[in-house]
PDB file of C-alpha atoms in Angstrom:
ATOM      1  CA  ASN A  12      68.447 100.034 100.123  1.00 65.00           C
ATOM      2  CA  ALA A  13      71.573  99.144  98.073  1.00 81.00           C
ATOM      3  CA  GLY A  14      72.143 102.662  96.627  1.00 94.00           C
ATOM      4  CA  VAL A  15      74.793 102.474  93.812  1.00 97.00           C
ATOM      5  CA  THR A  16      76.086  98.923  93.227  1.00 97.00           C
ATOM      6  CA  GLN A  17      79.243  98.243  91.208  1.00 97.00           C
ATOM      7  CA  THR A  18      80.676  94.968  89.949  1.00 96.00           C
ATOM      8  CA  PRO A  19      83.248  93.576  90.067  1.00 97.00           C
ATOM      9  CA  LYS A  20      84.984  94.903  92.996  1.00 96.00           C
ATOM     10  CA  PHE A  21      88.478  93.857  91.836  1.00 96.00           C
ATOM     11  CA  GLN A  22      89.741  92.905  88.414  1.00 96.00           C
ATOM     12  CA  VAL A  23      93.167  92.040  86.886  1.00 97.00           C
ATOM     13  CA  LEU A  24      93.560  92.370  83.192  1.00 97.00           C
ATOM     14  CA  LYS A  25      96.331  91.808  80.717  1.00 97.00           C
ATOM     15  CA  THR A  26      97.121  94.459  78.279  1.00 98.00           C
ATOM     16  CA  GLY A  27      94.749  94.389  75.419  1.00 97.00           C
ATOM     17  CA  GLN A  28      92.056  92.427  77.027  1.00 97.00           C
ATOM     18  CA  SER A  29      88.573  94.060  77.229  1.00 96.00           C
ATOM     19  CA  MET A  30      86.012  94.325  79.957  1.00 96.00           C
ATOM     20  CA  THR A  31      82.906  96.066  81.193  1.00 97.00           C
ATOM     21  CA  LEU A  32      82.346  97.606  84.546  1.00 98.00           C
ATOM     22  CA  GLN A  33      78.714  97.350  85.586  1.00 97.00           C
ATOM     23  CA  CYS A  34      76.799  99.919  87.706  1.00 97.00           C
ATOM     24  CA  ALA A  35      73.193 100.113  88.789  1.00 97.00           C
ATOM     25  CA  GLN A  36      71.200 102.360  91.035  1.00 97.00           C
ATOM     26  CA  ASP A  37      67.969 101.934  92.813  1.00 96.00           C
ATOM     27  CA  MET A  38      67.214 105.585  93.793  1.00 95.00           C
ATOM     28  CA  ASN A  39      65.401 106.521  90.586  1.00 95.00           C
ATOM     29  CA  HIS A  40      68.166 109.090  89.788  1.00 95.00           C
ATOM     30  CA  ASN A  41      68.405 110.449  86.411  1.00 94.00           C
ATOM     31  CA  SER A  42      72.031 111.231  86.160  1.00 94.00           C
ATOM     32  CA  MET A  43      74.897 108.749  86.396  1.00 96.00           C
ATOM     33  CA  TYR A  44      78.698 109.215  86.245  1.00 96.00           C
ATOM     34  CA  TRP A  45      81.976 107.195  85.906  1.00 98.00           C
ATOM     35  CA  TYR A  46      84.966 108.484  87.656  1.00 97.00           C
ATOM     36  CA  ARG A  47      88.636 107.172  87.910  1.00 97.00           C
ATOM     37  CA  GLN A  48      90.805 107.970  90.905  1.00 97.00           C
ATOM     38  CA  ASP A  49      94.588 107.523  90.739  1.00 95.00           C
ATOM     39  CA  PRO A  50      96.839 107.444  93.860  1.00 89.00           C
ATOM     40  CA  GLY A  51      97.242 110.992  95.498  1.00 86.00           C
ATOM     41  CA  MET A  52      94.752 112.428  93.013  1.00 89.00           C
ATOM     42  CA  GLY A  53      91.229 113.505  93.156  1.00 92.00           C
ATOM     43  CA  LEU A  54      88.552 111.959  91.191  1.00 95.00           C
ATOM     44  CA  ARG A  55      88.428 112.604  87.408  1.00 96.00           C
ATOM     45  CA  LEU A  56      85.303 112.269  85.288  1.00 95.00           C
ATOM     46  CA  ILE A  57      85.251 109.755  82.479  1.00 97.00           C
ATOM     47  CA  TYR A  58      81.694 110.020  81.180  1.00 96.00           C
ATOM     48  CA  TYR A  59      78.495 110.985  82.540  1.00 94.00           C
ATOM     49  CA  SER A  60      74.740 110.502  81.507  1.00 95.00           C
ATOM     50  CA  ALA A  61      72.418 113.347  82.444  1.00 91.00           C
ATOM     51  CA  SER A  62      69.517 111.228  81.695  1.00 89.00           C
ATOM     52  CA  GLU A  63      68.524 107.951  80.068  1.00 88.00           C
ATOM     53  CA  GLY A  64      69.544 107.953  76.391  1.00 88.00           C
ATOM     54  CA  THR A  65      72.360 110.697  76.738  1.00 92.00           C
ATOM     55  CA  THR A  66      75.924 110.433  77.318  1.00 95.00           C
ATOM     56  CA  ASP A  67      78.594 113.044  77.499  1.00 94.00           C
ATOM     57  CA  LYS A  68      82.427 112.953  77.619  1.00 95.00           C
ATOM     58  CA  GLY A  69      84.177 114.162  80.717  1.00 93.00           C
ATOM     59  CA  GLU A  70      87.695 115.013  81.550  1.00 92.00           C
ATOM     60  CA  VAL A  71      89.432 111.696  80.566  1.00 96.00           C
ATOM     61  CA  PRO A  72      87.142 109.676  78.133  1.00 97.00           C
ATOM     62  CA  ASN A  73      89.937 108.230  75.793  1.00 96.00           C
ATOM     63  CA  GLY A  74      89.998 104.556  75.858  1.00 96.00           C
ATOM     64  CA  TYR A  75      86.586 104.030  77.362  1.00 98.00           C
ATOM     65  CA  ASN A  76      83.027 103.711  76.056  1.00 97.00           C
ATOM     66  CA  VAL A  77      79.804 103.882  78.019  1.00 97.00           C
ATOM     67  CA  SER A  78      76.276 102.678  77.636  1.00 96.00           C
ATOM     68  CA  ARG A  79      73.249 103.935  79.508  1.00 95.00           C
ATOM     69  CA  LEU A  80      71.284 100.802  79.237  1.00 88.00           C
ATOM     70  CA  ASN A  81      68.300 101.943  80.978  1.00 95.00           C
ATOM     71  CA  LYS A  82      67.507 104.562  83.927  1.00 95.00           C
ATOM     72  CA  ARG A  83      69.087 102.167  86.452  1.00 96.00           C
ATOM     73  CA  GLU A  84      72.228 101.052  84.724  1.00 97.00           C
ATOM     74  CA  PHE A  85      75.321 102.656  83.244  1.00 97.00           C
ATOM     75  CA  SER A  86      78.228 100.475  82.164  1.00 97.00           C
ATOM     76  CA  LEU A  87      81.875 101.435  81.260  1.00 98.00           C
ATOM     77  CA  ARG A  88      83.689  99.388  78.680  1.00 98.00           C
ATOM     78  CA  LEU A  89      87.554  99.190  78.230  1.00 97.00           C
ATOM     79  CA  GLU A  90      87.912  97.823  74.735  1.00 93.00           C
ATOM     80  CA  SER A  91      91.658  97.400  74.828  1.00 96.00           C
ATOM     81  CA  ALA A  92      92.987  97.784  78.337  1.00 96.00           C
ATOM     82  CA  ALA A  93      96.342  99.548  78.757  1.00 97.00           C
ATOM     83  CA  PRO A  94      98.437  99.817  82.051  1.00 97.00           C
ATOM     84  CA  SER A  95      97.511 103.527  82.219  1.00 96.00           C
ATOM     85  CA  GLN A  96      93.967 102.449  83.035  1.00 97.00           C
ATOM     86  CA  THR A  97      95.140 100.769  86.323  1.00 97.00           C
ATOM     87  CA  SER A  98      92.880 102.823  88.815  1.00 97.00           C
ATOM     88  CA  VAL A  99      90.001 102.648  90.935  1.00 97.00           C
ATOM     89  CA  TYR A 100      86.840 103.257  89.217  1.00 98.00           C
ATOM     90  CA  PHE A 101      83.712 104.840  90.755  1.00 98.00           C
ATOM     91  CA  CYS A 102      80.170 105.046  89.508  1.00 98.00           C
ATOM     92  CA  ALA A 103      78.005 107.604  90.849  1.00 97.00           C
ATOM     93  CA  SER A 104      74.493 109.047  90.560  1.00 96.00           C
ATOM     94  CA  SER A 105      72.388 112.072  91.281  1.00 94.00           C
ATOM     95  CA  GLU A 106      68.627 113.028  90.866  1.00 91.00           C
ATOM     96  CA  GLY A 107      69.094 115.906  88.537  1.00 83.00           C
ATOM     97  CA  PRO A 108      71.503 117.004  85.777  1.00 78.00           C
ATOM     98  CA  VAL A 109      73.158 119.814  87.825  1.00 82.00           C
ATOM     99  CA  GLY A 110      74.898 120.004  91.249  1.00 85.00           C
ATOM    100  CA  GLY A 111      77.420 117.078  90.861  1.00 90.00           C
ATOM    101  CA  ALA A 112      77.210 113.370  91.879  1.00 93.00           C
ATOM    102  CA  LYS A 113      75.713 112.737  95.235  1.00 91.00           C
ATOM    103  CA  SER A 114      75.719 108.925  95.615  1.00 96.00           C
ATOM    104  CA  PHE A 115      78.817 106.779  94.886  1.00 97.00           C
ATOM    105  CA  GLY A 116      79.396 103.191  94.647  1.00 97.00           C
ATOM    106  CA  ALA A 117      82.115 101.405  96.582  1.00 97.00           C
ATOM    107  CA  GLY A 118      84.546 101.312  93.552  1.00 97.00           C
ATOM    108  CA  THR A 119      86.210  98.846  91.257  1.00 97.00           C
ATOM    109  CA  ARG A 120      89.945  98.258  91.611  1.00 97.00           C
ATOM    110  CA  LEU A 121      91.430  97.532  88.228  1.00 97.00           C
ATOM    111  CA  SER A 122      94.956  96.517  87.534  1.00 97.00           C
ATOM    112  CA  VAL A 123      96.198  96.178  83.922  1.00 97.00           C
ATOM    113  CA  LEU A 124      99.379  94.243  83.597  1.00 96.00           C
TER     114      LEU A 124
ATOM    115  CA  ASP B   4      98.366 122.930  86.397  1.00 72.00           C
ATOM    116  CA  GLN B   5      95.997 122.087  89.137  1.00 83.00           C
ATOM    117  CA  GLN B   6      92.930 124.210  89.067  1.00 92.00           C
ATOM    118  CA  VAL B   7      91.713 123.011  92.484  1.00 96.00           C
ATOM    119  CA  LYS B   8      94.398 122.857  95.418  1.00 96.00           C
ATOM    120  CA  GLN B   9      94.169 121.364  98.777  1.00 96.00           C
ATOM    121  CA  ASN B  10      97.524 122.248 100.057  1.00 91.00           C
ATOM    122  CA  SER B  11      97.547 120.392 103.323  1.00 94.00           C
ATOM    123  CA  PRO B  12      97.753 116.701 102.518  1.00 94.00           C
ATOM    124  CA  SER B  13      96.966 115.866 106.170  1.00 97.00           C
ATOM    125  CA  LEU B  14      95.595 117.366 109.481  1.00 97.00           C
ATOM    126  CA  SER B  15      95.288 116.079 112.886  1.00 97.00           C
ATOM    127  CA  VAL B  16      92.742 117.536 115.419  1.00 98.00           C
ATOM    128  CA  GLN B  17      91.654 116.635 118.914  1.00 98.00           C
ATOM    129  CA  GLU B  18      88.164 115.332 119.444  1.00 97.00           C
ATOM    130  CA  GLY B  19      85.720 117.875 120.195  1.00 97.00           C
ATOM    131  CA  ARG B  20      87.703 120.623 118.575  1.00 98.00           C
ATOM    132  CA  ILE B  21      87.124 122.503 115.350  1.00 98.00           C
ATOM    133  CA  SER B  22      88.558 121.052 112.078  1.00 98.00           C
ATOM    134  CA  ILE B  23      89.204 123.389 109.234  1.00 98.00           C
ATOM    135  CA  LEU B  24      89.942 122.131 105.837  1.00 98.00           C
ATOM    136  CA  ASN B  25      91.108 124.576 103.154  1.00 98.00           C
ATOM    137  CA  CYS B  26      90.716 124.531  99.381  1.00 98.00           C
ATOM    138  CA  ASP B  27      91.989 127.078  96.791  1.00 98.00           C
ATOM    139  CA  TYR B  28      91.034 127.258  93.183  1.00 97.00           C
ATOM    140  CA  THR B  29      92.428 129.139  90.326  1.00 96.00           C
ATOM    141  CA  ASN B  30      89.733 129.411  87.650  1.00 93.00           C
ATOM    142  CA  SER B  31      87.543 132.466  88.209  1.00 92.00           C
ATOM    143  CA  MET B  32      84.723 130.911  86.263  1.00 92.00           C
ATOM    144  CA  PHE B  33      84.084 128.213  89.028  1.00 94.00           C
ATOM    145  CA  ASP B  34      80.803 129.065  90.642  1.00 93.00           C
ATOM    146  CA  TYR B  35      79.660 125.933  92.351  1.00 95.00           C
ATOM    147  CA  PHE B  36      81.613 123.801  94.854  1.00 96.00           C
ATOM    148  CA  LEU B  37      81.172 120.564  96.628  1.00 96.00           C
ATOM    149  CA  TRP B  38      82.836 118.785  99.581  1.00 98.00           C
ATOM    150  CA  TYR B  39      82.948 115.070  99.948  1.00 97.00           C
ATOM    151  CA  LYS B  40      84.540 112.745 102.432  1.00 97.00           C
ATOM    152  CA  LYS B  41      86.020 109.335 101.676  1.00 96.00           C
ATOM    153  CA  TYR B  42      86.758 106.358 104.010  1.00 96.00           C
ATOM    154  CA  PRO B  43      89.204 103.794 102.696  1.00 93.00           C
ATOM    155  CA  ALA B  44      87.820 101.107 100.382  1.00 92.00           C
ATOM    156  CA  GLU B  45      84.445 103.122 100.061  1.00 95.00           C
ATOM    157  CA  GLY B  46      83.137 105.560  97.584  1.00 96.00           C
ATOM    158  CA  PRO B  47      83.046 109.253  98.383  1.00 96.00           C
ATOM    159  CA  THR B  48      80.092 110.610 100.362  1.00 96.00           C
ATOM    160  CA  PHE B  49      78.672 113.981  99.501  1.00 96.00           C
ATOM    161  CA  LEU B  50      78.794 116.336 102.545  1.00 97.00           C
ATOM    162  CA  ILE B  51      77.896 119.857 101.452  1.00 97.00           C
ATOM    163  CA  SER B  52      77.710 122.328  98.639  1.00 95.00           C
ATOM    164  CA  ILE B  53      77.771 126.190  98.028  1.00 96.00           C
ATOM    165  CA  SER B  54      77.115 128.226  95.249  1.00 94.00           C
ATOM    166  CA  SER B  55      78.998 131.529  94.373  1.00 93.00           C
ATOM    167  CA  ILE B  56      75.869 133.628  95.227  1.00 93.00           C
ATOM    168  CA  LYS B  57      76.332 132.648  98.952  1.00 94.00           C
ATOM    169  CA  ASP B  58      79.430 132.959 101.138  1.00 95.00           C
ATOM    170  CA  LYS B  59      78.340 130.494 103.713  1.00 97.00           C
ATOM    171  CA  ASN B  60      76.319 127.266 103.932  1.00 97.00           C
ATOM    172  CA  GLU B  61      75.667 125.104 106.945  1.00 97.00           C
ATOM    173  CA  ASP B  62      74.510 121.637 107.516  1.00 96.00           C
ATOM    174  CA  GLY B  63      74.656 120.239 111.025  1.00 97.00           C
ATOM    175  CA  ARG B  64      78.311 120.185 112.189  1.00 98.00           C
ATOM    176  CA  PHE B  65      79.516 121.107 108.661  1.00 98.00           C
ATOM    177  CA  THR B  66      79.798 124.635 107.383  1.00 98.00           C
ATOM    178  CA  VAL B  67      81.379 125.769 104.351  1.00 98.00           C
ATOM    179  CA  PHE B  68      82.808 129.245 103.659  1.00 98.00           C
ATOM    180  CA  LEU B  69      83.485 130.783 100.221  1.00 98.00           C
ATOM    181  CA  ASN B  70      85.656 133.786  99.759  1.00 97.00           C
ATOM    182  CA  LYS B  71      85.235 134.431  95.911  1.00 95.00           C
ATOM    183  CA  SER B  72      87.736 137.392  95.942  1.00 95.00           C
ATOM    184  CA  ALA B  73      90.446 135.093  97.219  1.00 97.00           C
ATOM    185  CA  LYS B  74      89.230 131.965  95.345  1.00 97.00           C
ATOM    186  CA  HIS B  75      89.153 130.233  98.664  1.00 97.00           C
ATOM    187  CA  LEU B  76      86.873 127.917 100.382  1.00 97.00           C
ATOM    188  CA  SER B  77      86.917 126.073 103.702  1.00 98.00           C
ATOM    189  CA  LEU B  78      85.090 123.412 105.449  1.00 98.00           C
ATOM    190  CA  HIS B  79      84.486 123.542 109.196  1.00 98.00           C
ATOM    191  CA  ILE B  80      83.618 120.543 111.347  1.00 98.00           C
ATOM    192  CA  VAL B  81      82.484 121.398 114.778  1.00 98.00           C
ATOM    193  CA  PRO B  82      82.714 119.550 117.066  1.00 98.00           C
ATOM    194  CA  SER B  83      85.236 117.024 115.446  1.00 98.00           C
ATOM    195  CA  GLN B  84      84.416 113.298 116.140  1.00 97.00           C
ATOM    196  CA  PRO B  85      86.718 110.274 115.671  1.00 96.00           C
ATOM    197  CA  GLY B  86      84.320 109.053 112.827  1.00 96.00           C
ATOM    198  CA  ASP B  87      85.217 112.155 110.915  1.00 98.00           C
ATOM    199  CA  SER B  88      88.578 110.878 110.253  1.00 98.00           C
ATOM    200  CA  ALA B  89      88.635 110.374 106.494  1.00 98.00           C
ATOM    201  CA  VAL B  90      90.013 112.011 103.276  1.00 97.00           C
ATOM    202  CA  TYR B  91      88.117 115.134 102.290  1.00 98.00           C
ATOM    203  CA  PHE B  92      87.822 116.459  98.723  1.00 97.00           C
ATOM    204  CA  CYS B  93      86.771 119.676  97.512  1.00 97.00           C
ATOM    205  CA  ALA B  94      85.390 120.039  93.810  1.00 96.00           C
ATOM    206  CA  ALA B  95      84.411 122.827  91.740  1.00 95.00           C
ATOM    207  CA  SER B  96      82.606 123.523  88.419  1.00 93.00           C
ATOM    208  CA  GLY B  97      81.279 126.387  86.330  1.00 88.00           C
ATOM    209  CA  LEU B  98      79.261 127.313  83.374  1.00 77.00           C
ATOM    210  CA  ASP B  99      81.764 125.934  80.890  1.00 75.00           C
ATOM    211  CA  TYR B 100      82.256 122.843  82.782  1.00 76.00           C
ATOM    212  CA  GLY B 101      78.951 121.424  83.547  1.00 79.00           C
ATOM    213  CA  GLN B 102      78.885 118.353  85.455  1.00 83.00           C
ATOM    214  CA  ASN B 103      82.621 117.919  85.096  1.00 87.00           C
ATOM    215  CA  PHE B 104      83.527 118.915  88.527  1.00 92.00           C
ATOM    216  CA  VAL B 105      87.392 119.354  89.016  1.00 93.00           C
ATOM    217  CA  PHE B 106      88.515 117.777  92.342  1.00 95.00           C
ATOM    218  CA  GLY B 107      91.334 118.622  94.511  1.00 96.00           C
ATOM    219  CA  PRO B 108      93.829 116.042  95.665  1.00 95.00           C
ATOM    220  CA  GLY B 109      92.279 115.775  99.089  1.00 96.00           C
ATOM    221  CA  THR B 110      93.111 116.329 102.740  1.00 97.00           C
ATOM    222  CA  ARG B 111      93.462 113.360 105.197  1.00 97.00           C
ATOM    223  CA  LEU B 112      91.969 114.378 108.517  1.00 98.00           C
ATOM    224  CA  SER B 113      92.719 112.501 111.646  1.00 98.00           C
ATOM    225  CA  VAL B 114      90.419 113.206 114.592  1.00 98.00           C
ATOM    226  CA  LEU B 115      92.340 112.080 117.810  1.00 96.00           C
ATOM    227  CA  PRO B 116      90.292 110.748 120.807  1.00 91.00           C
TER     228      PRO B 116
END
């Protein structure tokens, strides 16, 4: 009963490098989300996917791309990392497309130097 | 300009007493609200939700109250337990926001034994 699994847990990048954060859920949820959390702030939505095959921008999508690979997996890609993308990233899921995220992964702590 | 405010960065309560966490919002279009708790190095955990058609919702030890005219909601935890020590976030959304919930900055609750 893993819930939402994110990899990696920690990553250090140099400015300009690219990387993909992976997320998978085993709860048969339809909707998946990517958030970032900066120190002293609440979570901000980067992208979400209401169902397989659909993605929508959230509050802070610039500099990110996403892929809803299948119902289980939702990846977040940084094409050219910037120091402003230093943050903790959370993937989340929910059964339906309304009512917000219900299950979260443990987070990926990303530092961009 | 913060649309969702949690004006108390921290709160300490004795075990067994009531914890009251407050949240204010500025956008009158918000009509659905969530509360999450978050332990260090873990993802948030969904606690309870409330829609603007209700003014109260209960789930076990957790009760959320909504005062639409004051644009204020509060989370009551009774009785408080040491395991409740965490950061609590409220989040709000409305028709124009969809799944893009706006989070407050959080309140750190410490329940003292």
